[in-house]
Structure formats: structure tokens, C-alpha cells
Coordinates of C-alpha atoms and ligand atoms in Angstrom, one line a residue:
X1 CA -40.7 -20.3 46.9
X2 CA -37.3 -20.2 48.6
X3 CA -35.1 -17.1 48.0
X4 CA -32.6 -19.5 46.4
X5 CA -35.1 -20.7 43.8
X6 CA -36.3 -17.2 43.0
X7 CA -32.7 -16.1 42.3
X8 CA -32.3 -19.2 40.0
X9 CA -35.4 -18.3 38.1
X10 CA -34.3 -14.7 37.7
X11 CA -31.0 -15.8 36.4
X12 CA -32.6 -18.2 33.9
X13 CA -35.0 -15.6 32.6
X14 CA -32.2 -13.0 32.2
X15 CA -30.1 -15.5 30.3
X16 CA -33.1 -16.3 28.0
X17 CA -33.6 -12.6 27.5
X18 CA -29.9 -12.1 26.6
X19 CA -30.0 -15.0 24.1
X20 CA -33.1 -13.5 22.5
X21 CA -31.4 -10.1 22.3
X22 CA -28.1 -11.5 20.9
X23 CA -27.7 -10.4 17.3
X24 CA -27.3 -13.0 14.6
X25 CA -23.8 -14.4 14.2
X26 CA -21.9 -12.6 11.5
X27 CA -21.2 -14.7 8.4
X28 CA -19.1 -13.4 5.5
X29 CA -20.8 -15.7 2.9
X30 CA -24.2 -14.6 1.6
X31 CA -27.3 -16.3 2.9
X32 CA -28.6 -17.3 -0.5
X33 CA -26.1 -18.9 -2.9
X34 CA -25.2 -16.7 -5.8
X35 CA -24.5 -17.9 -9.4
X36 CA -21.4 -15.9 -10.3
X37 CA -20.4 -14.9 -13.9
X38 CA -17.8 -17.2 -15.6
X39 CA -14.2 -16.1 -15.6
X40 CA -14.4 -14.6 -19.1
X41 CA -17.1 -12.2 -18.0
X42 CA -15.6 -11.3 -14.7
X43 CA -14.4 -7.7 -14.1
X44 CA -11.5 -7.2 -11.7
X45 CA -11.2 -4.0 -9.6
X46 CA -8.2 -2.9 -7.6
X47 CA -6.0 0.1 -6.7
X48 CA -4.2 1.4 -3.8
X49 CA -0.7 2.1 -5.1
X50 CA 0.4 5.3 -6.8
X51 CA -1.7 6.6 -9.7
X52 CA 1.0 5.8 -12.2
X53 CA 1.5 2.2 -10.8
X54 CA -2.3 1.5 -10.8
X55 CA -2.7 2.5 -14.4
X56 CA 0.4 0.6 -15.5
X57 CA -0.8 -2.5 -13.6
X58 CA -4.2 -2.0 -15.3
X59 CA -2.5 -2.1 -18.7
X60 CA -0.3 -5.0 -17.8
X61 CA -3.2 -7.2 -16.6
X62 CA -5.4 -6.3 -19.5
X63 CA -2.6 -7.4 -21.8
X64 CA -3.0 -10.9 -20.1
X65 CA -6.6 -10.9 -21.1
X66 CA -8.2 -9.8 -17.8
X67 CA -11.0 -7.2 -17.6
X68 CA -9.2 -5.1 -15.1
X69 CA -10.1 -1.6 -13.8
X70 CA -7.9 0.5 -11.5
X71 CA -10.1 2.4 -9.1
X72 CA -9.7 6.2 -8.9
X73 CA -7.6 7.7 -6.1
X74 CA -9.6 7.6 -2.8
X75 CA -10.9 11.0 -1.9
X76 CA -12.8 12.6 1.0
X77 CA -16.1 11.3 -0.4
X78 CA -14.7 7.8 -0.3
X79 CA -13.7 8.4 3.3
X80 CA -17.2 9.6 4.2
X81 CA -18.7 6.5 2.4
X82 CA -16.3 4.3 4.4
X83 CA -17.4 5.9 7.7
X84 CA -21.1 5.5 6.8
X85 CA -20.9 1.8 5.9
X86 CA -17.9 0.6 7.9
X87 CA -17.6 -0.5 11.5
X88 CA -16.8 2.1 14.0
X89 CA -13.3 2.9 15.3
X90 CA -11.5 1.8 12.1
X91 CA -8.2 3.3 11.0
X92 CA -8.0 6.0 8.4
X93 CA -6.8 3.8 5.5
X94 CA -9.6 1.3 6.1
X95 CA -12.2 4.1 5.7
X96 CA -10.6 5.5 2.6
X97 CA -10.0 2.2 0.8
X98 CA -13.2 0.4 1.8
X99 CA -15.2 3.6 1.1
X100 CA -13.5 3.9 -2.3
X101 CA -14.8 0.5 -3.4
X102 CA -18.3 1.1 -2.0
X103 CA -18.5 4.5 -3.6
X104 CA -17.4 3.1 -7.0
X105 CA -20.0 0.4 -6.9
X106 CA -22.8 2.8 -5.8
X107 CA -21.9 5.0 -8.8
X108 CA -22.1 2.0 -11.1
X109 CA -25.5 1.2 -9.7
X110 CA -27.1 4.6 -9.3
X111 CA -25.5 6.5 -12.2
X112 CA -24.7 3.8 -14.8
X113 CA -27.8 1.6 -14.4
X114 CA -26.1 -1.6 -13.5
X115 CA -28.2 -3.5 -10.9
X116 CA -26.7 -4.6 -7.6
X117 CA -27.2 -8.3 -8.6
X118 CA -25.3 -7.8 -11.8
X119 CA -22.5 -6.0 -10.0
X120 CA -22.2 -8.8 -7.4
X121 CA -22.3 -11.4 -10.2
X122 CA -19.6 -9.9 -12.4
X123 CA -17.2 -7.9 -10.3
X124 CA -14.4 -9.0 -8.0
X125 CA -12.1 -6.8 -5.9
X126 CA -8.4 -7.7 -5.5
X127 CA -6.8 -6.3 -2.4
X128 CA -3.7 -6.9 -0.3
X129 CA -4.1 -9.0 2.8
X130 CA -1.8 -9.4 5.8
X131 CA -1.2 -10.7 9.2
X132 CA -3.2 -9.2 12.1
X133 CA -1.1 -7.0 14.3
X134 CA -3.5 -4.4 13.2
X135 CA -6.7 -4.1 11.1
X136 CA -5.0 -5.3 8.0
X137 CA -5.8 -8.8 9.0
X138 CA -9.5 -7.9 9.1
X139 CA -9.7 -6.0 5.8
X140 CA -11.7 -8.6 3.9
X141 CA -14.3 -8.8 6.6
X142 CA -14.5 -5.0 6.8
X143 CA -15.0 -4.8 3.0
X144 CA -17.7 -7.5 3.2
X145 CA -19.6 -5.8 6.0
X146 CA -19.6 -2.4 4.3
X147 CA -20.6 -4.0 0.9
X148 CA -23.4 -5.9 2.5
X149 CA -24.8 -2.8 4.2
X150 CA -24.5 -0.8 1.0
X151 CA -26.6 -3.5 -0.9
X152 CA -23.9 -5.7 -2.4
X153 CA -24.1 -8.8 -0.3
X154 CA -22.0 -11.6 -1.7
X155 CA -19.6 -9.3 -3.6
X156 CA -16.3 -11.2 -3.9
X157 CA -13.0 -10.1 -2.6
X158 CA -9.7 -11.9 -3.3
X159 CA -6.4 -11.0 -1.8
X160 CA -2.6 -11.4 -1.9
X161 CA -1.1 -12.0 1.4
X162 CA 2.6 -11.4 1.8
X163 CA 2.7 -14.3 4.3
X164 CA 0.1 -16.7 3.2
X165 CA 0.2 -16.1 -0.6
X166 CA -3.0 -15.9 -2.5
X167 CA -6.4 -16.1 -0.9
X168 CA -9.1 -16.5 -3.4
X169 CA -11.9 -15.8 -0.9
X170 CA -14.2 -18.3 0.7
X171 CA -16.9 -17.7 -1.8
X172 CA -14.7 -17.9 -4.9
X173 CA -14.8 -21.5 -6.1
X174 CA -13.2 -21.2 -9.5
X175 CA -9.6 -20.0 -10.0
X176 CA -10.3 -16.6 -11.4
X177 CA -6.7 -15.5 -11.9
X178 CA -4.0 -17.7 -13.2
X179 CA -1.1 -16.8 -11.0
X180 CA 1.5 -17.8 -13.5
X181 CA 5.1 -16.6 -13.7
X182 CA 4.2 -14.2 -16.5
X183 CA 1.4 -12.7 -14.3
X184 CA 3.9 -11.9 -11.6
X185 CA 6.7 -10.7 -13.9
X186 CA 4.3 -8.2 -15.6
X187 CA 3.2 -7.0 -12.2
X188 CA 6.8 -6.5 -11.1
X189 CA 7.6 -4.6 -14.3
X190 CA 4.6 -2.3 -13.8
X191 CA 5.6 -1.6 -10.2
X192 CA 9.2 -1.1 -11.0
X193 CA 8.5 1.3 -13.9
X194 CA 5.9 3.1 -11.8
X195 CA 8.4 3.6 -9.0
X196 CA 11.1 4.8 -11.2
X197 CA 8.9 7.3 -13.0
X198 CA 7.6 8.6 -9.7
X199 CA 11.1 9.1 -8.4
X200 CA 12.0 11.0 -11.6
X201 CA 8.9 13.2 -11.1
X202 CA 9.7 14.0 -7.5
X203 CA 13.3 14.9 -8.4
X204 CA 12.3 17.1 -11.4
X205 CA 9.1 18.9 -10.5
X206 CA 10.5 21.3 -7.8
X207 CA 13.1 22.5 -10.4
X208 CA 11.0 22.8 -13.5
X209 CA 11.0 26.3 -15.1
X210 CA 7.7 25.8 -16.8
X211 CA 4.9 24.9 -14.3
X212 CA 3.3 21.6 -15.2
X213 CA 6.0 20.5 -17.7
X214 CA 7.1 17.5 -15.6
X215 CA 3.5 16.2 -15.1
X216 CA 2.8 16.6 -18.8
X217 CA 5.9 14.6 -19.7
X218 CA 5.0 11.9 -17.1
X219 CA 1.5 11.7 -18.5
X220 CA 3.0 11.1 -22.0
X221 CA 5.3 8.5 -20.5
X222 CA 2.4 6.7 -18.9
X223 CA 0.4 6.7 -22.1
X224 CA 3.4 5.3 -24.0
X225 CA 4.1 2.6 -21.5
X226 CA 0.5 1.5 -21.1
X227 CA 0.3 1.2 -24.8
X228 CA 3.5 -0.9 -24.8
X229 CA 2.0 -3.3 -22.2
X230 CA -1.2 -3.5 -24.1
X231 CA 0.3 -3.9 -27.6
X232 CA 3.1 -6.1 -26.5
X233 CA 5.7 -3.6 -27.7
X234 CA 9.3 -3.6 -26.4
X235 CA 9.4 -2.1 -22.9
X236 CA 13.2 -1.2 -23.1
X237 CA 12.6 0.8 -26.3
X238 CA 9.6 2.5 -24.8
X239 CA 11.6 3.4 -21.8
X240 CA 14.2 5.0 -24.0
X241 CA 11.4 7.1 -25.6
X242 CA 10.2 8.0 -22.1
X243 CA 13.7 9.1 -21.2
X244 CA 13.7 11.5 -24.2
X245 CA 10.4 13.0 -23.1
X246 CA 11.7 13.6 -19.5
X247 CA 15.0 15.1 -20.8
X248 CA 13.0 17.7 -22.7
X249 CA 11.6 19.2 -19.5
X250 CA 13.6 22.4 -18.7
X251 CA 15.0 22.4 -15.2
X252 CA 16.9 25.0 -13.1
X253 CA 19.0 23.0 -10.6
X254 CA 20.7 26.1 -9.3
X255 CA 17.8 26.7 -6.9
X256 CA 18.4 24.9 -3.6
X257 CA 15.4 23.3 -1.9
X258 CA 15.1 21.4 1.4
X259 CA 14.8 17.7 1.0
X260 CA 11.9 16.0 2.8
X261 CA 11.8 12.3 3.2
X262 CA 8.2 11.0 3.6
X263 CA 7.5 7.6 5.2
X264 CA 5.2 6.0 7.7
X265 CA 2.2 3.7 7.4
X266 CA 2.3 2.1 3.9
X267 CA -0.9 3.3 2.4
X268 CA -1.1 6.7 4.1
X269 CA 2.4 7.6 3.0
X270 CA 2.0 6.3 -0.5
X271 CA -1.3 7.8 -1.5
X272 CA -1.2 11.0 -3.5
X273 CA -4.7 12.3 -2.7
X274 CA -6.9 13.2 0.2
X275 CA -5.7 10.2 2.3
X276 CA -2.7 12.3 3.4
X277 CA -4.2 15.7 2.4
X278 CA -2.1 15.7 -0.8
X279 CA 1.1 15.9 1.3
X280 CA 3.5 15.6 -1.6
X281 CA 2.0 18.4 -3.6
X282 CA 1.7 20.5 -0.5
X283 CA 5.4 20.1 0.3
X284 CA 6.3 21.0 -3.3
X285 CA 4.1 24.1 -3.2
X286 CA 5.9 25.1 0.0
X287 CA 9.3 24.9 -1.8
X288 CA 10.5 21.4 -0.9
X289 CA 11.8 18.4 -2.8
X290 CA 10.1 15.2 -1.7
X291 CA 11.8 11.8 -1.2
X292 CA 9.1 9.2 -1.1
X293 CA 9.4 5.6 -0.2
X294 CA 9.0 3.5 -3.3
X295 CA 6.7 0.5 -3.3
X296 CA 9.9 -1.5 -4.0
X297 CA 11.1 -0.9 -0.5
X298 CA 8.2 -2.7 1.0
X299 CA 8.6 -5.5 -1.5
X300 CA 12.3 -5.8 -0.6
X301 CA 11.4 -5.9 3.1
X302 CA 9.0 -8.8 2.5
X303 CA 11.7 -10.7 0.6
X304 CA 14.2 -9.9 3.4
X305 CA 11.8 -11.1 6.1
X306 CA 11.1 -14.3 4.1
X307 CA 14.9 -14.9 3.9
X308 CA 15.4 -14.3 7.6
X309 CA 12.6 -16.6 8.6
X310 CA 13.9 -19.3 6.4
X311 CA 17.4 -19.1 7.8
X312 CA 15.9 -19.5 11.3
X313 CA 14.2 -22.7 10.2
X314 CA 17.7 -24.2 10.1
X315 CA 17.8 -23.9 13.9
X316 CA 14.8 -26.3 14.1
X317 CA 15.6 -30.0 14.6
X318 CA 16.2 -31.1 11.1
X319 CA 14.4 -33.7 9.2
X320 CA 14.1 -34.4 5.5
X321 CA 10.9 -32.3 5.0
X322 CA 12.4 -29.2 6.6
X323 CA 15.6 -29.5 4.7
X324 CA 13.8 -29.7 1.4
X325 CA 11.5 -26.9 2.2
X326 CA 14.4 -24.7 3.4
X327 CA 16.3 -25.2 0.1
X328 CA 13.2 -24.5 -2.0
X329 CA 12.3 -21.3 -0.1
X330 CA 15.9 -20.1 -0.3
X331 CA 15.9 -20.6 -4.0
X332 CA 12.5 -18.9 -4.5
X333 CA 13.4 -15.9 -2.3
X334 CA 16.8 -15.4 -4.0
X335 CA 15.1 -15.7 -7.5
X336 CA 12.5 -13.1 -6.5
X337 CA 15.2 -10.7 -5.2
X338 CA 17.4 -11.2 -8.3
X339 CA 14.4 -10.6 -10.7
X340 CA 13.6 -7.3 -9.0
X341 CA 17.2 -6.2 -8.8
X342 CA 17.7 -7.0 -12.5
X343 CA 14.6 -5.2 -13.6
X344 CA 15.4 -2.1 -11.4
X345 CA 19.0 -1.9 -12.7
X346 CA 18.0 -2.2 -16.4
X347 CA 15.0 0.1 -16.3
X348 CA 16.7 2.8 -14.2
X349 CA 19.6 2.8 -16.8
X350 CA 17.2 3.0 -19.7
X351 CA 15.4 5.9 -18.1
X352 CA 18.6 7.6 -17.1
X353 CA 17.8 7.6 -13.4
X354 CA 20.3 7.0 -10.6
X355 CA 18.6 4.7 -8.2
X356 CA 19.7 1.8 -6.0
X357 CA 17.4 -0.5 -4.1
X358 CA 17.8 -0.1 -0.3
X359 CA 20.3 -2.4 1.4
X360 CA 18.0 -4.4 3.7
X361 CA 20.8 -5.9 5.8
X362 CA 22.2 -2.4 6.5
X363 CA 18.8 -1.1 7.4
X364 CA 18.2 -4.0 9.8
X365 CA 21.5 -3.3 11.4
X366 CA 20.6 0.3 11.9
X367 CA 17.1 -0.4 13.2
X368 CA 17.7 -3.4 15.5
X369 CA 18.8 -1.4 18.5
X370 CA 15.4 0.3 18.6
X371 CA 13.0 -2.2 17.0
X372 CA 12.9 -6.0 17.2
X373 CA 13.7 -7.0 13.7
X374 CA 12.0 -10.3 14.2
X375 CA 8.7 -8.4 14.6
X376 CA 7.1 -8.6 11.2
X377 CA 4.0 -6.9 9.9
X378 CA 3.5 -3.5 8.4
X379 CA 6.8 -1.6 7.7
X380 CA 8.5 -3.6 10.5
X381 CA 11.8 -1.9 11.5
X382 CA 12.0 0.1 8.2
X383 CA 10.6 3.4 9.6
X384 CA 13.1 3.5 12.5
X385 CA 16.0 2.5 10.2
X386 CA 15.1 5.1 7.5
X387 CA 15.2 7.9 10.1
X388 CA 18.6 6.8 11.5
X389 CA 19.9 6.5 8.0
X390 CA 18.6 9.9 6.9
X391 CA 20.2 11.5 9.9
X392 CA 23.5 9.7 9.8
X393 CA 24.0 10.1 6.0
X394 CA 22.4 13.6 5.8
X395 CA 19.8 12.4 3.3
X396 CA 17.1 14.9 4.2
X397 CA 16.5 18.1 6.0
X398 CA 13.2 16.8 7.4
X399 CA 11.7 13.4 7.8
X400 CA 7.9 13.1 8.0
X401 CA 6.2 10.0 9.2
X402 CA 2.5 9.8 8.2
X403 CA 0.5 8.3 10.9
X404 CA -3.1 7.5 10.2
X405 CA -5.7 8.3 12.9
X406 CA -6.7 5.2 14.8
X407 CA -3.6 3.3 14.0
X408 CA -2.0 1.7 17.0
X409 CA 1.1 0.2 15.3
X410 CA 1.9 3.5 13.7
X411 CA 1.5 5.4 17.0
X412 CA 3.7 2.8 18.7
X413 CA 6.5 3.4 16.3
X414 CA 6.2 7.0 15.2
X415 CA 5.4 8.4 18.6
X416 CA 6.9 5.7 20.8
X417 CA 10.0 4.2 19.4
X418 CA 11.0 7.3 17.3
X419 CA 11.0 9.4 20.5
X420 CA 13.9 7.3 21.7
X421 CA 15.6 7.6 18.3
X422 CA 15.3 11.4 18.3
X423 CA 16.6 11.5 21.8
X424 CA 19.7 9.7 20.7
X425 CA 19.9 11.7 17.5
X426 CA 18.9 15.3 18.6
X427 CA 20.0 16.7 15.2
X428 CA 17.0 14.9 13.6
X429 CA 14.2 17.1 12.3
X430 CA 11.5 14.5 12.6
X431 CA 7.7 15.1 12.4
X432 CA 5.2 12.3 13.1
X433 CA 1.9 13.8 11.8
X434 CA -1.6 12.3 12.0
X435 CA -4.0 12.1 9.1
X436 CA -7.5 11.8 10.4
X437 CA -9.3 12.8 7.2
X438 CA -10.9 15.7 9.1
X439 CA -8.1 17.9 10.4
X440 CA -6.4 19.4 7.3
X441 CA -5.6 22.9 8.9
X442 CA -3.8 21.3 11.9
X443 CA -1.9 18.9 9.6
X444 CA -0.7 21.6 7.2
X445 CA 0.4 24.0 10.0
X446 CA 2.5 21.3 11.7
X447 CA 4.1 20.4 8.4
X448 CA 4.8 24.1 7.7
X449 CA 6.5 24.5 11.1
X450 CA 8.8 21.5 10.5
X451 CA 9.5 22.7 7.0
X452 CA 10.6 26.1 8.3
X453 CA 13.2 24.3 10.4
X454 CA 14.3 22.4 7.3
X455 CA 14.7 25.6 5.4
X456 CA 16.8 27.1 8.2
X457 CA 19.0 24.0 8.1
X458 CA 19.5 24.4 4.4
X459 CA 20.5 28.1 4.9
X460 CA 23.1 27.0 7.4
X461 CA 24.6 24.7 4.8
X462 CA 25.3 27.9 2.8
X463 CA 22.7 27.4 0.1
Ligands
LIG501 S1 -1.0 -0.3 10.1 FE1 -2.5 1.0 11.1 S2 -3.4 2.3 9.4 FE2 -2.4 0.5 8.5 S3 -4.0 -1.0 8.3 FE3 -3.0 -1.4 10.3 S4 -4.2 -0.3 11.8 FE4 -4.7 0.5 9.8

């Protein structure tokens, strides 16, 4: 046998060996077809906003006849479950949120006696989807992988995608949710009310004279409003009752506290639990007043991005289709914006809260020197713009950006772009802090150091 032939045979046998070793191609759909429960028996699970918003959304959707359950706040157990069943090298929010769902289903199976088959047949998870500059575009696959490995192959996931709309899921054949105008209006109402009550809570809690009084009042407000959604009672009248409850909380506003704006990756900065080591409660316990980013900010950014993209369509060579589509999108975007503005204005007035939606054009103007505003996905230019706005308008003594471990976009912005911003605005007290789920002591000590500077700045103001 010639040398040439022997090399050829070696190559062929190693290719054959490789093919034999290659694992089976990953498929999201289950191997055996599953007969799912009809719509009336289906139970929807979701979560991921603030606790108040999740429970108001639960009531709002139940009032439309859906069996809807808001999952509990993801904790360290959820994180560990996510790590055990998820792919390696995922970002922190992926582990927490995927693990939270898997943990919940395991609990149903192991502690409540519902078989895996019954869980897969009846339950559906609703999540947010998105484009793929990061792992967000792969969330559904990640959920499916972890669920399959935990014994729930075929579990259905459906998602809202801010760019593509509603994705029912490849394995969801029937329309499980009627995405009607009343569905979206109730969702908006729940999100707006949740945001406003959260804002009220953050403004009141640091100044309460009786510990726990604000939380107790908020719990009563939540019960009243959930009841109003479920029973179809007047929301404006219920908000007036909520206002009375909040007004009863004794406050001492003579105490001055440093203001801390919290922003960063959407989920990591929004969650109120272990996902960011309970950052908000920690800051309050250390004597600060928190300024969170309401969910509405992210919603307004999506609307602003849709408007901008639509305006750019005009630059394309025009034909009838494009002109019609342009006008339709323009109308829908402006309708969505007006609906949110109207609800925010009315509900804030009824609750007695001073609050204005962010001016998205102004924020784009502030951010565009440092961040390409055409670059969509995640929080876009918002983080950069918020920091500049906070410094220029003296909105906060400290700005914290929560940066999940393993998140490349977040590192690019919070560590990369923001370094240039802080170089141009040296007066900024800015801290980008990582949440790995495993380094609480380091996290708290970095926050404490930045907060010390904020307290010094407050003293210099003569407080
Ligand atoms: S932005 Fe970062 S943390 Fe958030 S989903 Fe994407 S990769 Fe994960």
C-alpha cells in the first residue's frame, strides 16, 4: 500500500470515528408528540418584573379568565438550580430565571404530587424574548434545555418579543392567549400602577418613623388593587383609597439622605431579591434613598426605537406598500405612547405622586455622543444617557449600574463606554458593580465605599 493510500484510509476512519462520536443534533421539540391540555385547562406561569407588578399582572390576567400564576422572586436556590440544569457560561439572569421555573416545577412534582406528564400537559411559561446581541435571543432554547434535563421534556414556552411581537412557540399549535386590546390595556394598567406604587415606596420608606409602615401600607394597596382587577371594580376609585393608605404613613422628611440611582441590565437592576443581593433594601439599610428605573422606562425606549426605525423607513425608495406600512406603524406607535402617557398621568394624579415619564428624545440627545443610538437591544443608550442626566441635573449622589456576571453587553457599556463618560464628567460618583450570585461580601463592600462618597457629597451640600 502506498503512503498516499494509507493516509487516505486514516483520514476516512478518523472522519467515521468523529461522526460516530458526534452527539445527536439538538431539537427543541419533543421526540414523541404530546397531547396538550385544552386552553381552558391550561395554567400560565410568568414573572420577572417587580413583586408588586407580578402580582397585579396575575390579578389582571385572572380577571380575563386565564389561570395565571406569578412565580415567586428568584432566589439563590433558583440560581443553583439554573446552574445545575443550564448550559455552562450563561449570564447571571439566565441562571436565576431559568432556575426559578425549573425549581417551581420540581416543587410541583416532588412536593405536590403532580406528575411530570401532567405538568407538561397543562402548564405554559410566558417569558420575554428579544433580539440576539446577547443570550436574550437564546432564552427559549435555554429554558427548553434545562426543562428537558430536569424531566419536563416538551414543556411549552411562549414569549413576547419587543421586535417580532408574539411568539407562541414552535410546539404551541392552538392560540392559547387572545392578544386583544383589552389584554394589553390591562397589562399596561398593572405595569403602570405597579411602577407608581414602587416609586412611592422608595420615596417614603427611608423617611418612615415607624419601621415597616410603608411596606404594610403597600401590601394593603396591593390587596385592594388586585381585588379591583379581579372584581372589575373602579381602578380610579381604588387608587384614591390607596392614596389615603399611603398618606397615613408617618414620615420625617427633615432627615437628609443621599440619593442613589440604580440602573443597568434590565432584570438584574429590577429584581428585588437575591439576583442583585437585595441591593435596594441594602442601600436603604445603609441610609440611602433609592431611585430605581421603572419598567415604564424600558417600555418607552421600545416605543421610541420603533418610532425612529419607522422614520428611517421613509429614506427607503418609496412604493405603495412601504408608505402604507409607514403610516400604520406611525399610528400604532403614537397610540401606544399616548395610552401609556394618559394612564401614567391619571394614575399618578390619583395616587398623589409627582412623576413624569422620561423624555426619550432628550435622553437620546444626551447619549448619542457616547453610544450609537441606532444600536438597539437591551437598554440601548439609556444607561449612558441616565448617567449624564443624573450628573448634569444633580439627580443623585451616586449612580450604580448593576452588571450581571457573564454579560458582555453590560460590561461593554458599564465598564467600557461609561469609563469615557466618567472621564468627561469627573464629578460623577459612578459604580458599576457585578452580580455573580456568589460574591455578596465583595458586592456589599464596593457599594458601601461608593455610598460613603455619596454621604460626603451630601454633607458638602450643607445637609
Ligand atoms: S443583557 Fe447580559 S445579562 Fe441580560 S440577558 Fe443579555 S447577556 Fe444576559
